[in-house]
Coordinates of C-alpha atoms and ligand atoms in Angstrom, one line a residue:
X1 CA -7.5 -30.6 -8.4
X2 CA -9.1 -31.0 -4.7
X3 CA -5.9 -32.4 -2.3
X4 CA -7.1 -34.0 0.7
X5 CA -8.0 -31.8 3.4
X6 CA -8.3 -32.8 7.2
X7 CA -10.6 -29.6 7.8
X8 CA -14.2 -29.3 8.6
X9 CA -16.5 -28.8 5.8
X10 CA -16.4 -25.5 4.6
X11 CA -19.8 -24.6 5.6
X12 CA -18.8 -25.5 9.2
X13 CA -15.9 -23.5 8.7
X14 CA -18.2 -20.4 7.8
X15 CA -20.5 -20.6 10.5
X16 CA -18.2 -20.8 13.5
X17 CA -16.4 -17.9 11.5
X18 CA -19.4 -15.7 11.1
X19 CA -20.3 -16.7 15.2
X20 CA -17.1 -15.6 16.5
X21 CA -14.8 -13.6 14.6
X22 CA -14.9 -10.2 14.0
X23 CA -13.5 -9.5 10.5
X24 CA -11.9 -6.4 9.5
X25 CA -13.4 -4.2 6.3
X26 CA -16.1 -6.1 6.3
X27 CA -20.1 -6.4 6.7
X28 CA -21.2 -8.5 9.4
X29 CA -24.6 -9.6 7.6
X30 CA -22.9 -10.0 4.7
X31 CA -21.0 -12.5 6.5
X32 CA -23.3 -14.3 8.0
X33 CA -25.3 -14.7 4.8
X34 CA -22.7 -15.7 2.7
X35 CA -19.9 -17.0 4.8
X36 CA -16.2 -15.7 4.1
X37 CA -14.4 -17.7 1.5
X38 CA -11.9 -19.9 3.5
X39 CA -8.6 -19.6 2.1
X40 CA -6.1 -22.9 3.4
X41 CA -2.8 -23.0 0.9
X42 CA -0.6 -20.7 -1.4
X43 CA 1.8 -21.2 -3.6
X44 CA 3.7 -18.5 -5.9
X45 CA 0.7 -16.9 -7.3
X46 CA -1.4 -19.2 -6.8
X47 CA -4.1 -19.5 -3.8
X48 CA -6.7 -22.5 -2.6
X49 CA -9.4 -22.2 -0.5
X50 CA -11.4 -24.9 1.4
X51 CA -12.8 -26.3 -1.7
X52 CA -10.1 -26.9 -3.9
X53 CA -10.9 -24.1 -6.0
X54 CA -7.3 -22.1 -6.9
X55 CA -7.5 -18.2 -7.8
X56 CA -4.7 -16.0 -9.2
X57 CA -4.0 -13.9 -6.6
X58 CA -3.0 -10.6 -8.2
X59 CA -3.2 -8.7 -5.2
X60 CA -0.1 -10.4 -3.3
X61 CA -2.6 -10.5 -0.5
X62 CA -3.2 -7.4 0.3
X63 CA -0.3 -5.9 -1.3
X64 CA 2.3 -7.8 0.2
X65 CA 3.4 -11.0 -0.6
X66 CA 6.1 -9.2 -3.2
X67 CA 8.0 -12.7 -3.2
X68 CA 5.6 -15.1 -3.7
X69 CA 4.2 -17.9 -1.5
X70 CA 5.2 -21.0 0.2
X71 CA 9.3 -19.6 0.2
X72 CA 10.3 -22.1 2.9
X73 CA 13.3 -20.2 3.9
X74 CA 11.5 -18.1 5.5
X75 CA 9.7 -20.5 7.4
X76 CA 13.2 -21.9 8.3
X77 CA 14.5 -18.5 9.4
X78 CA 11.9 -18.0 11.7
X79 CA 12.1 -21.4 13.3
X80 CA 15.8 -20.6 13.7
X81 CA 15.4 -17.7 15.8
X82 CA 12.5 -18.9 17.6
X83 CA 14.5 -21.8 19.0
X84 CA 17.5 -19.3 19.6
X85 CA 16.1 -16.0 21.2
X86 CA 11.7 -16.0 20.7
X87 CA 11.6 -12.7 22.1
X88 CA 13.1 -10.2 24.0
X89 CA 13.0 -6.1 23.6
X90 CA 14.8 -3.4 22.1
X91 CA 13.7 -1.1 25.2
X92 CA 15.9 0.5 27.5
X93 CA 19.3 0.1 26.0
X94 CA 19.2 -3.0 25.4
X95 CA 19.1 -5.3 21.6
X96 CA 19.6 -8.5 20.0
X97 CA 21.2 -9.4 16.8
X98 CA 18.2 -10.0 14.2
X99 CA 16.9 -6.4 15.0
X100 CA 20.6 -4.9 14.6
X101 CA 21.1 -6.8 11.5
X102 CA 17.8 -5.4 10.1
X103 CA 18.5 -1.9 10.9
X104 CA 21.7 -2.0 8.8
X105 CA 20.7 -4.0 5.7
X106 CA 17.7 -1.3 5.5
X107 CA 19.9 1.4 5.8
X108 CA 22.3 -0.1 3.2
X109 CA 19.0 -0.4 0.9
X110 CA 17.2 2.9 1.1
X111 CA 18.8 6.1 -1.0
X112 CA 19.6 9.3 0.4
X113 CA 21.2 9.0 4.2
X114 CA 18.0 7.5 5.4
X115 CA 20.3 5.7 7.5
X116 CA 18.7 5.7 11.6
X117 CA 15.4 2.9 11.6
X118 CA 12.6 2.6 14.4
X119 CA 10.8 -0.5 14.1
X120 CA 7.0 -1.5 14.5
X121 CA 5.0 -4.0 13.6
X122 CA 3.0 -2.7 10.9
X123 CA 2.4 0.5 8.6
X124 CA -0.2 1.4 10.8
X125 CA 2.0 1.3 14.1
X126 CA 4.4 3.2 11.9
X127 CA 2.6 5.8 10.7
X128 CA 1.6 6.2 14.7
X129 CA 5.3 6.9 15.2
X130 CA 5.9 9.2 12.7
X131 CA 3.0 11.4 13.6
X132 CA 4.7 11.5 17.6
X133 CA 8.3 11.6 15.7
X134 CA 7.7 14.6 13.5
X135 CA 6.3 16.4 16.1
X136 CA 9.4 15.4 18.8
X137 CA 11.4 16.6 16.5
X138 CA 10.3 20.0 16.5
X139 CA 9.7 20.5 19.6
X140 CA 13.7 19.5 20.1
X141 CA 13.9 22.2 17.5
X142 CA 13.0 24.6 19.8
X143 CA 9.4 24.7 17.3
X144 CA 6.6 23.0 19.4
X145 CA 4.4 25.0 17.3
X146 CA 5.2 23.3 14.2
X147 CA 2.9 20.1 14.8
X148 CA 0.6 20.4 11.5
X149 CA 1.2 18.0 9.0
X150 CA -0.5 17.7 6.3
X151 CA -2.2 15.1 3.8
X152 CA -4.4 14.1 0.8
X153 CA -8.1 13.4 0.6
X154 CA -8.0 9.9 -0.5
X155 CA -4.8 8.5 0.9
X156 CA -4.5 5.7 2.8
X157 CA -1.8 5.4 6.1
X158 CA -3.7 2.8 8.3
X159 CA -6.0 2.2 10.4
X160 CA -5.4 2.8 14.2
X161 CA -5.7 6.8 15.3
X162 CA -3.1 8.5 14.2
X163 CA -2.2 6.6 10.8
X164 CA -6.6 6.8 9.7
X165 CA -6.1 10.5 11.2
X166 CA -3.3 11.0 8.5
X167 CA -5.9 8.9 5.7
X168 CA -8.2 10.7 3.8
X169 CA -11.2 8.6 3.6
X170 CA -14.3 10.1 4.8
X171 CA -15.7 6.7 5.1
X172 CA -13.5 5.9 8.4
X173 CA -13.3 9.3 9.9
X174 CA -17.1 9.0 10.2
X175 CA -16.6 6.0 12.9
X176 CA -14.7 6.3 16.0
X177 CA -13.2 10.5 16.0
X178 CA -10.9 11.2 13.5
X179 CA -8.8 13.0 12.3
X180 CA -7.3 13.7 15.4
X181 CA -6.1 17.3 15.9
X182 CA -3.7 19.2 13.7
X183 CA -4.1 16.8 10.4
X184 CA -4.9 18.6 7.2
X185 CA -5.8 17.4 4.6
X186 CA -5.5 18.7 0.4
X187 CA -7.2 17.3 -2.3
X188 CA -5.1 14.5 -4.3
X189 CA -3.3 14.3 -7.8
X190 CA -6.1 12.3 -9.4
X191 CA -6.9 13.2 -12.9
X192 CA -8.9 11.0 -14.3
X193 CA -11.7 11.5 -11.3
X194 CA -10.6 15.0 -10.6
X195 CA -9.3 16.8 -13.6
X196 CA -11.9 18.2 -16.0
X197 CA -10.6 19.7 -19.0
X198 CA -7.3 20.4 -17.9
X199 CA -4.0 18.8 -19.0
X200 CA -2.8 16.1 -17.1
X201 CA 0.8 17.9 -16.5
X202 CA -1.5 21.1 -15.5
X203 CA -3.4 19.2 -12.5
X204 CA -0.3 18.0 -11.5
X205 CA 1.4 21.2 -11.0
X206 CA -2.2 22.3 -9.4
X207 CA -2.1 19.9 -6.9
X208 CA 0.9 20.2 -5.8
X209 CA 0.4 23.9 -5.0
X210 CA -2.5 23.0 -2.7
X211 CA 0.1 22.4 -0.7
X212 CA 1.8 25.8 -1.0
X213 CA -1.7 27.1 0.1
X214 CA -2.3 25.0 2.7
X215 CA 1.3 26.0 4.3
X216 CA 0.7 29.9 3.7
X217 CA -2.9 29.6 5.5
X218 CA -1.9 27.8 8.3
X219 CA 1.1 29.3 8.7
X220 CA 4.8 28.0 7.5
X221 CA 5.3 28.2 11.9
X222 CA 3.1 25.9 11.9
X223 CA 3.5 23.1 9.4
X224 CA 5.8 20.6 10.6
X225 CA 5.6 17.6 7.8
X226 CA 3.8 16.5 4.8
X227 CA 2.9 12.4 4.5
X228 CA 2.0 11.0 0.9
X229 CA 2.1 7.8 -0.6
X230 CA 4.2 8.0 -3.9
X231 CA 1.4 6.4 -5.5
X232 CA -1.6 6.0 -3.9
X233 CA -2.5 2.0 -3.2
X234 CA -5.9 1.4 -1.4
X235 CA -7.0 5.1 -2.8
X236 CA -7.2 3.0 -6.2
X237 CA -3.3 2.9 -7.7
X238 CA -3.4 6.4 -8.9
X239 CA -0.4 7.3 -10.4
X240 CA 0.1 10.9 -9.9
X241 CA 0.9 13.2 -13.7
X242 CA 5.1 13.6 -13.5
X243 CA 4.9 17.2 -12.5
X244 CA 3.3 16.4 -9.3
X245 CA 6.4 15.5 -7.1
X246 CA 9.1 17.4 -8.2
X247 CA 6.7 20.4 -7.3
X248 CA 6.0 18.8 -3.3
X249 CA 9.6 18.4 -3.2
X250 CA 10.2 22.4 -4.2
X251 CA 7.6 23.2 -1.6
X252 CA 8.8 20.9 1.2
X253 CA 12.4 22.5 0.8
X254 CA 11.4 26.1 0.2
X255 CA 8.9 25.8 3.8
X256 CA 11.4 23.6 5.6
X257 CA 8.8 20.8 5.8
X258 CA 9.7 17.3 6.7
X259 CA 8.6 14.9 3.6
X260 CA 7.6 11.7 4.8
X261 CA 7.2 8.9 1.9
X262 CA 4.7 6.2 3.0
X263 CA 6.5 3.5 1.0
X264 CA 4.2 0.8 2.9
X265 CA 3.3 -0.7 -0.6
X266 CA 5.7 1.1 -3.1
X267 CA 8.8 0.1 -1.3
X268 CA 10.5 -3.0 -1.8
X269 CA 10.2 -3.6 -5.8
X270 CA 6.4 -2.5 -6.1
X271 CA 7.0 -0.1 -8.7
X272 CA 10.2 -1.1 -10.5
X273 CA 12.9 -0.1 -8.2
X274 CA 13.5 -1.0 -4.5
X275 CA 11.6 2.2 -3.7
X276 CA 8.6 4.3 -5.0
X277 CA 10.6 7.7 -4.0
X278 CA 13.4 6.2 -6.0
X279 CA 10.8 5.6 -9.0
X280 CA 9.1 9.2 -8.8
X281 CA 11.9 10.8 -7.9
X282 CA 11.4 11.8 -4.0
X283 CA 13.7 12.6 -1.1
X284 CA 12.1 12.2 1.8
X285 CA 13.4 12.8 5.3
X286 CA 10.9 9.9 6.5
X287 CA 10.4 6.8 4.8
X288 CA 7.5 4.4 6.2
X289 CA 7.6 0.9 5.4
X290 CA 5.8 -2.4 6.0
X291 CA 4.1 -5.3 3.7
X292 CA 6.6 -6.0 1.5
X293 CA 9.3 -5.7 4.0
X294 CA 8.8 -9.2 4.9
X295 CA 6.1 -10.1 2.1
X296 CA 3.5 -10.7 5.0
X297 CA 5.6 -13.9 6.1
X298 CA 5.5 -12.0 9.4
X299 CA 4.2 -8.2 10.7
X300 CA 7.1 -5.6 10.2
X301 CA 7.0 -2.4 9.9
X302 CA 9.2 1.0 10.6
X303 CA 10.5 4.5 10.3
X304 CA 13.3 5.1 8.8
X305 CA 14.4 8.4 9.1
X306 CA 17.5 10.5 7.4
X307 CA 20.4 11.7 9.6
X308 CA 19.6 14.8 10.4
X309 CA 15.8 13.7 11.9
X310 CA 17.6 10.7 14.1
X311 CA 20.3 13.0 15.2
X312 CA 17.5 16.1 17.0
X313 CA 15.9 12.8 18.0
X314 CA 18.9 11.6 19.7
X315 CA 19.1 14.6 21.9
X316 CA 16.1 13.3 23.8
X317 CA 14.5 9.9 25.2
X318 CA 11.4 9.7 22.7
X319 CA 9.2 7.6 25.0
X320 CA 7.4 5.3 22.5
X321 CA 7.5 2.3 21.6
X322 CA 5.6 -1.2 21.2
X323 CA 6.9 -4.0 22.8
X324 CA 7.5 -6.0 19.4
X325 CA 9.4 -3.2 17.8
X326 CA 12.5 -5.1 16.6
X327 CA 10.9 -8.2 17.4
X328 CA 13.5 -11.1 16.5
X329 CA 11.5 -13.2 14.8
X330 CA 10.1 -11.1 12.8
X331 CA 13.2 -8.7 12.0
X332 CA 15.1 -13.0 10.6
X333 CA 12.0 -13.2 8.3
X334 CA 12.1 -10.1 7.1
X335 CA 16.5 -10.0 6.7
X336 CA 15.7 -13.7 4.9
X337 CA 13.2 -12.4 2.6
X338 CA 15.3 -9.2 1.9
X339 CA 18.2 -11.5 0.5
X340 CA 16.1 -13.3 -1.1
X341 CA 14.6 -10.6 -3.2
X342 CA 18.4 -9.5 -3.9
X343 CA 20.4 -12.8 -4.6
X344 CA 17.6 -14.2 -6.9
X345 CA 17.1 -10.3 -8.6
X346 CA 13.8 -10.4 -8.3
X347 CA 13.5 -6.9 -8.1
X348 CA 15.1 -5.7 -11.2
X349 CA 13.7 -9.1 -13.1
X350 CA 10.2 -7.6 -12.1
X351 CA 11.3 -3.9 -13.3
X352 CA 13.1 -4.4 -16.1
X353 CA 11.4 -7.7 -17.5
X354 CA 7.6 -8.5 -16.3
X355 CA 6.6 -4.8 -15.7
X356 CA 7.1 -3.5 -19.1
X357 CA 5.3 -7.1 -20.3
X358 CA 2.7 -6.4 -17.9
X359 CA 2.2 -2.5 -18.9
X360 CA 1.9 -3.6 -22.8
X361 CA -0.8 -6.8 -22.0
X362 CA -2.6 -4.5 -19.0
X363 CA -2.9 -0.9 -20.8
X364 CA -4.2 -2.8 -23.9
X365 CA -7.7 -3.4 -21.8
X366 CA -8.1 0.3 -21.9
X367 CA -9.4 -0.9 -25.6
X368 CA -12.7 -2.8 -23.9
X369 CA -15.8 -0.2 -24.0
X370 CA -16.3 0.0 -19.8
X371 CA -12.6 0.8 -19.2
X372 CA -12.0 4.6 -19.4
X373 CA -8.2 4.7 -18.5
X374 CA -5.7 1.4 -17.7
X375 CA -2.5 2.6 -15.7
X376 CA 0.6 0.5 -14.7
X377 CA 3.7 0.9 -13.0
X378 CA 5.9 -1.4 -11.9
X379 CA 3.8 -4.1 -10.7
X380 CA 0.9 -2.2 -9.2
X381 CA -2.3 -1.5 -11.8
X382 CA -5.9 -0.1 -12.1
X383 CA -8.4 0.5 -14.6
X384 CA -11.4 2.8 -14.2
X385 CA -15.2 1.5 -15.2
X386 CA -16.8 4.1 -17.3
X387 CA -20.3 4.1 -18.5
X388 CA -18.8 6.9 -21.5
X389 CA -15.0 6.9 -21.4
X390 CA -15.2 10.6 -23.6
X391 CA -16.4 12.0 -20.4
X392 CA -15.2 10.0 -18.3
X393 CA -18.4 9.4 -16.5
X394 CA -19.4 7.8 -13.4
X395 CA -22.1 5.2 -13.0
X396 CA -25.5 6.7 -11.5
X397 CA -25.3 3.6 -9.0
X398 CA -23.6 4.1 -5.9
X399 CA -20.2 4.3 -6.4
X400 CA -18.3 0.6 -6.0
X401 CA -21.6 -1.5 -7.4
X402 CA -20.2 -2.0 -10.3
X403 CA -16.9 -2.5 -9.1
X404 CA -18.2 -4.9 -7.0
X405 CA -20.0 -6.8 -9.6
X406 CA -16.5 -7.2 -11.4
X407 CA -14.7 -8.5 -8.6
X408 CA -17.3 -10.7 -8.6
X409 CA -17.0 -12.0 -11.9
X410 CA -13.5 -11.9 -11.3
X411 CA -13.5 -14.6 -8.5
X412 CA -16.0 -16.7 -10.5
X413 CA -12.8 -17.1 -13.1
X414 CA -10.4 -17.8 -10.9
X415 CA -8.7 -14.3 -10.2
X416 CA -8.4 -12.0 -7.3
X417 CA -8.4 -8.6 -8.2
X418 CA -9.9 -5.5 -5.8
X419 CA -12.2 -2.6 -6.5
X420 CA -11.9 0.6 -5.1
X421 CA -15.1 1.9 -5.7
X422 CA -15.5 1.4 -9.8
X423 CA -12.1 1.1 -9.8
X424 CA -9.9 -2.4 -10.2
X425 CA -6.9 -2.6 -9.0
X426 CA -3.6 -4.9 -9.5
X427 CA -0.5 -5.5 -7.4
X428 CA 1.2 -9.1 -8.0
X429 CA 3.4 -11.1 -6.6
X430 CA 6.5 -9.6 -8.4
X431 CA 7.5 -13.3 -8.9
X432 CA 4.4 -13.7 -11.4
X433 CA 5.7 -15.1 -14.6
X434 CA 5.2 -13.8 -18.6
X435 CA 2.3 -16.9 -18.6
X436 CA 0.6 -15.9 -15.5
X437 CA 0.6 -12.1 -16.7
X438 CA -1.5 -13.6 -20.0
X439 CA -3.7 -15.8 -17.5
X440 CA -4.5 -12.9 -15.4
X441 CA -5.1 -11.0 -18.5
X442 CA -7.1 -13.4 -20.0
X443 CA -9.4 -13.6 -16.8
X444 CA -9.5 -10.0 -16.4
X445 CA -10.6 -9.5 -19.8
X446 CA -13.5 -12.2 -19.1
X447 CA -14.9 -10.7 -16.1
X448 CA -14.6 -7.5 -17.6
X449 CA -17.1 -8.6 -20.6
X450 CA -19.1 -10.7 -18.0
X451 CA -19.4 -7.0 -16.0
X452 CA -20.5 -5.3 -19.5
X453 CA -23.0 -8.0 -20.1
X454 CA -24.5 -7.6 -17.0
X455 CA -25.0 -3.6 -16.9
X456 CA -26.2 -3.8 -20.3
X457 CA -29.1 -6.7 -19.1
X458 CA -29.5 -4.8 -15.7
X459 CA -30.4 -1.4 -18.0
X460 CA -27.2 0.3 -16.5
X461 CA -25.7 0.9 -19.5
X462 CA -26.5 1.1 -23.1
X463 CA -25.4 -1.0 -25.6
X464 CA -22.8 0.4 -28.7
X465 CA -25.0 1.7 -30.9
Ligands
PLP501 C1 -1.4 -1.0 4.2 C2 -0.9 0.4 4.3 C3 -0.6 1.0 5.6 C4 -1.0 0.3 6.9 O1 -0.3 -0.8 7.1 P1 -0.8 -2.0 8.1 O2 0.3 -2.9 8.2 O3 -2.1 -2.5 7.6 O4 -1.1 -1.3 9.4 C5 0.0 2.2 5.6 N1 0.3 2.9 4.5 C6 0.0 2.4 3.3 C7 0.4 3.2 2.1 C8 -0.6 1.1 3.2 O5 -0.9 0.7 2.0

């Protein structure tokens, strides 16, 4: 199984790693006590790390690898353009052709006339620019005011200022200042956490109407955009009941609120169709995107806004940008991979074939006695741990131990799936096959026994009587 390698021994590897590199989302003891697991090749699903071991990555990396690995045409694409133009900028009138080309085959892919795109280099960067954007906007408006957008506890936008200023984990706002000013943020549309006794379709409406309360106590004058995700990824794939977006979308309208749809992981055949607003039914004047764009092959990212939004926009110089927005190397990977998802129809394969495969194989785990609900759409999943699945209880550890101790397991057989807290969470290449949905099934289901075993030997949960 082991191919040669002409690295250093992995433990070599770890130390220099745990000595100088800083790693993101992670503890530096646990680090330097266990060393990060050195990952060297990939191939369609399939990862290998220093010591020949190969895992089933069904997290596409972190959400993005929608085509798969080792697609060479890409590499090829970007070798192209780097021997052509490497670099230059898309500043003060001036462009190249990868950046143009980009622009246009996004605006022929998105619905609605979300036609006008500003490029960054990440979700993060464009989440930054929506935030300066939205607020531009209204100011050209003649509404300067109307700067207030808000968000959801437990969604995820980023990670610099701005974009963990729109996020709703408490977790990061405790380091470093956030939110920043005029961010606010409503609870989410998550029922199985959040919603009691009530029906599903009930919450739904609930939740949306947060919004309506928000906007009449801050003031309609002062709400200039609402941001959501139309499912929530790194939150822990929470698919929101049905009634939940229709009802933003009446309340956008009726307030005259910009709708931004964070399509960062939804977008680009996550959930079925080319986009999550597509899927649940959204119209967004803002559309962020990013990971699957270029399936990680290279950081993209953008804004790409409807008519109407790039038109007030056009009446000013918006003085923001990053020097690789529109970068052409970048912009070719991404254009490659783009007509690569179409020409092969991976896409619609993955909607139409392998997510209702998937949904049948992955909802059937709700069956094993720690998993309290098993959602799917598309090709992003989760499944919640549950000590009682009636009541849908949490574990009396801190929350994420035992989701923790599953991923755990989960590594140990060869797959790579995340918890959010005691929640796991899916998102596959969309170029997994029928066979590797059973392996990652079969692996899940074995981790998920190995989990059960554990808190039953550990005392943190009883037995079936
Ligand atoms: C990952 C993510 C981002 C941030 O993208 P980066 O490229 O990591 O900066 C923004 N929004 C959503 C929904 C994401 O999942």
């Amino acid at each position: 199984m082991s191919l040669i390698t002409n690295h250093m021994p992995t433990s070599e590897l770890q130390a220099l790693d745990a000595a100088h590199h800083l790693h993101p989302f992670t503890h530096g003891h646990d680090l330097a006590k266990k060393g990060a697991r050195v990952i060297t090749r990939a191939k369609g699903v399939t990862l290998t790390d220093s010591d020949g071991n190969e895992f089933l990555d069904a997290m596409a990396g972190l959400w993005c690898v929608n085509l798969g690995y080792g697609r060479h045409e890409l590499a090829e694409a970007a070798a192209r353009q780097m021997k052509e133009l490497p670099y230059y900028n898309t500043f003060f009138q001036t462009t190249h052709v990868p950046a143009i080309a980009l622009a246009d085959r996004l605006a022929e892919l998105t619905p609605y006339d979300l036609n006008n795109v500003f490029f960054a280099s990440s979700g993060s960067e464009a989440n930054d620019t929506n935030i300066r954007l939205v607020r531009t906007y209204w100011q050209e408006k003649g509404h300067p005011q109307k700067n207030i957008i808000i968000t959801r506890k437990n969604a995820y936008h980023g990670s610099s200022m701005g974009s963990a200023s729109l996020g709703g984990m408490a977790y990061m706002h405790a380091q470093g200042g956030m939110p920043i000013p005029d961010i606010h943020h409503i609870d989410q549309p998550h029922w199985w956490a959040e919603g009691g006794d009530m029906d599903p379709n009930e919450f739904g409406l609930q939740r949306a109407r947060a919004l309506e309360e928000a906007i009449l106590e801050l003031g309609e004058d002062r709400v200039g955009a609402f941001i959501g995700e139309p499912i929530q990824g790194a939150g822990g794939v929470i698919i929101p009941p049905e009634t939940y977006w229709p009802e933003i979308q009446r309340i956008c309208d009726k307030y005259n609120i910009l709708l931004i749809a964070d399509e960062v992981i939804c977008g680009f055949g996550r959930t079925g169709k080319w986009f999550g607003s597509e899927t649940m039914g959204i119209r967004p004047h803002i559309m962020t995107v990013a990971k699957g764009i270029s399936s990680g092959y290279a950081p993209v990212g953008g804004s790409i806004v409807c008519d109407e939004v790039a038109e007030v926009l056009n009446n000013c110089e918006f003085s923001h940008g990053y020097t690789y927005s529109g970068h052409p190397v970048t912009c070719a990977v991404a254009l490659e991979n783009l007509r690569i998802l179409d020409e092969e129809g991976i896409v619609e394969q993955a909607g139409s074939e392998t997510a209702p495969y998937l949904k049948e194989k992955w909802e059937s785990l709700a069956d094993h006695p720690l998993v309290g609900e098993a959602k799917v759409i598309g090709l992003m999943g989760s499944i919640a741990l549950t000590p009682d699945k009636a009541s849908r209880a949490k574990f009396a550890s801190v929350a994420g131990t035992v989701g923790l101790m599953c991923r755990e397991h989960c590594f140990a057989n060869s797959l790579i799936m995340r918890h959010v807290g005691d929640r796991m969470v899916i998102s596959p290449p969309l170029i997994i096959t029928k066979d590797e949905v059973d392996q990652l099934i079969v692996r899940a289901s074995r981790a998920l026994d190995l989990t059960h075993k554990q808190l039953i030997d550990e005392g943190m949960m009883k037995a079936a009587s």
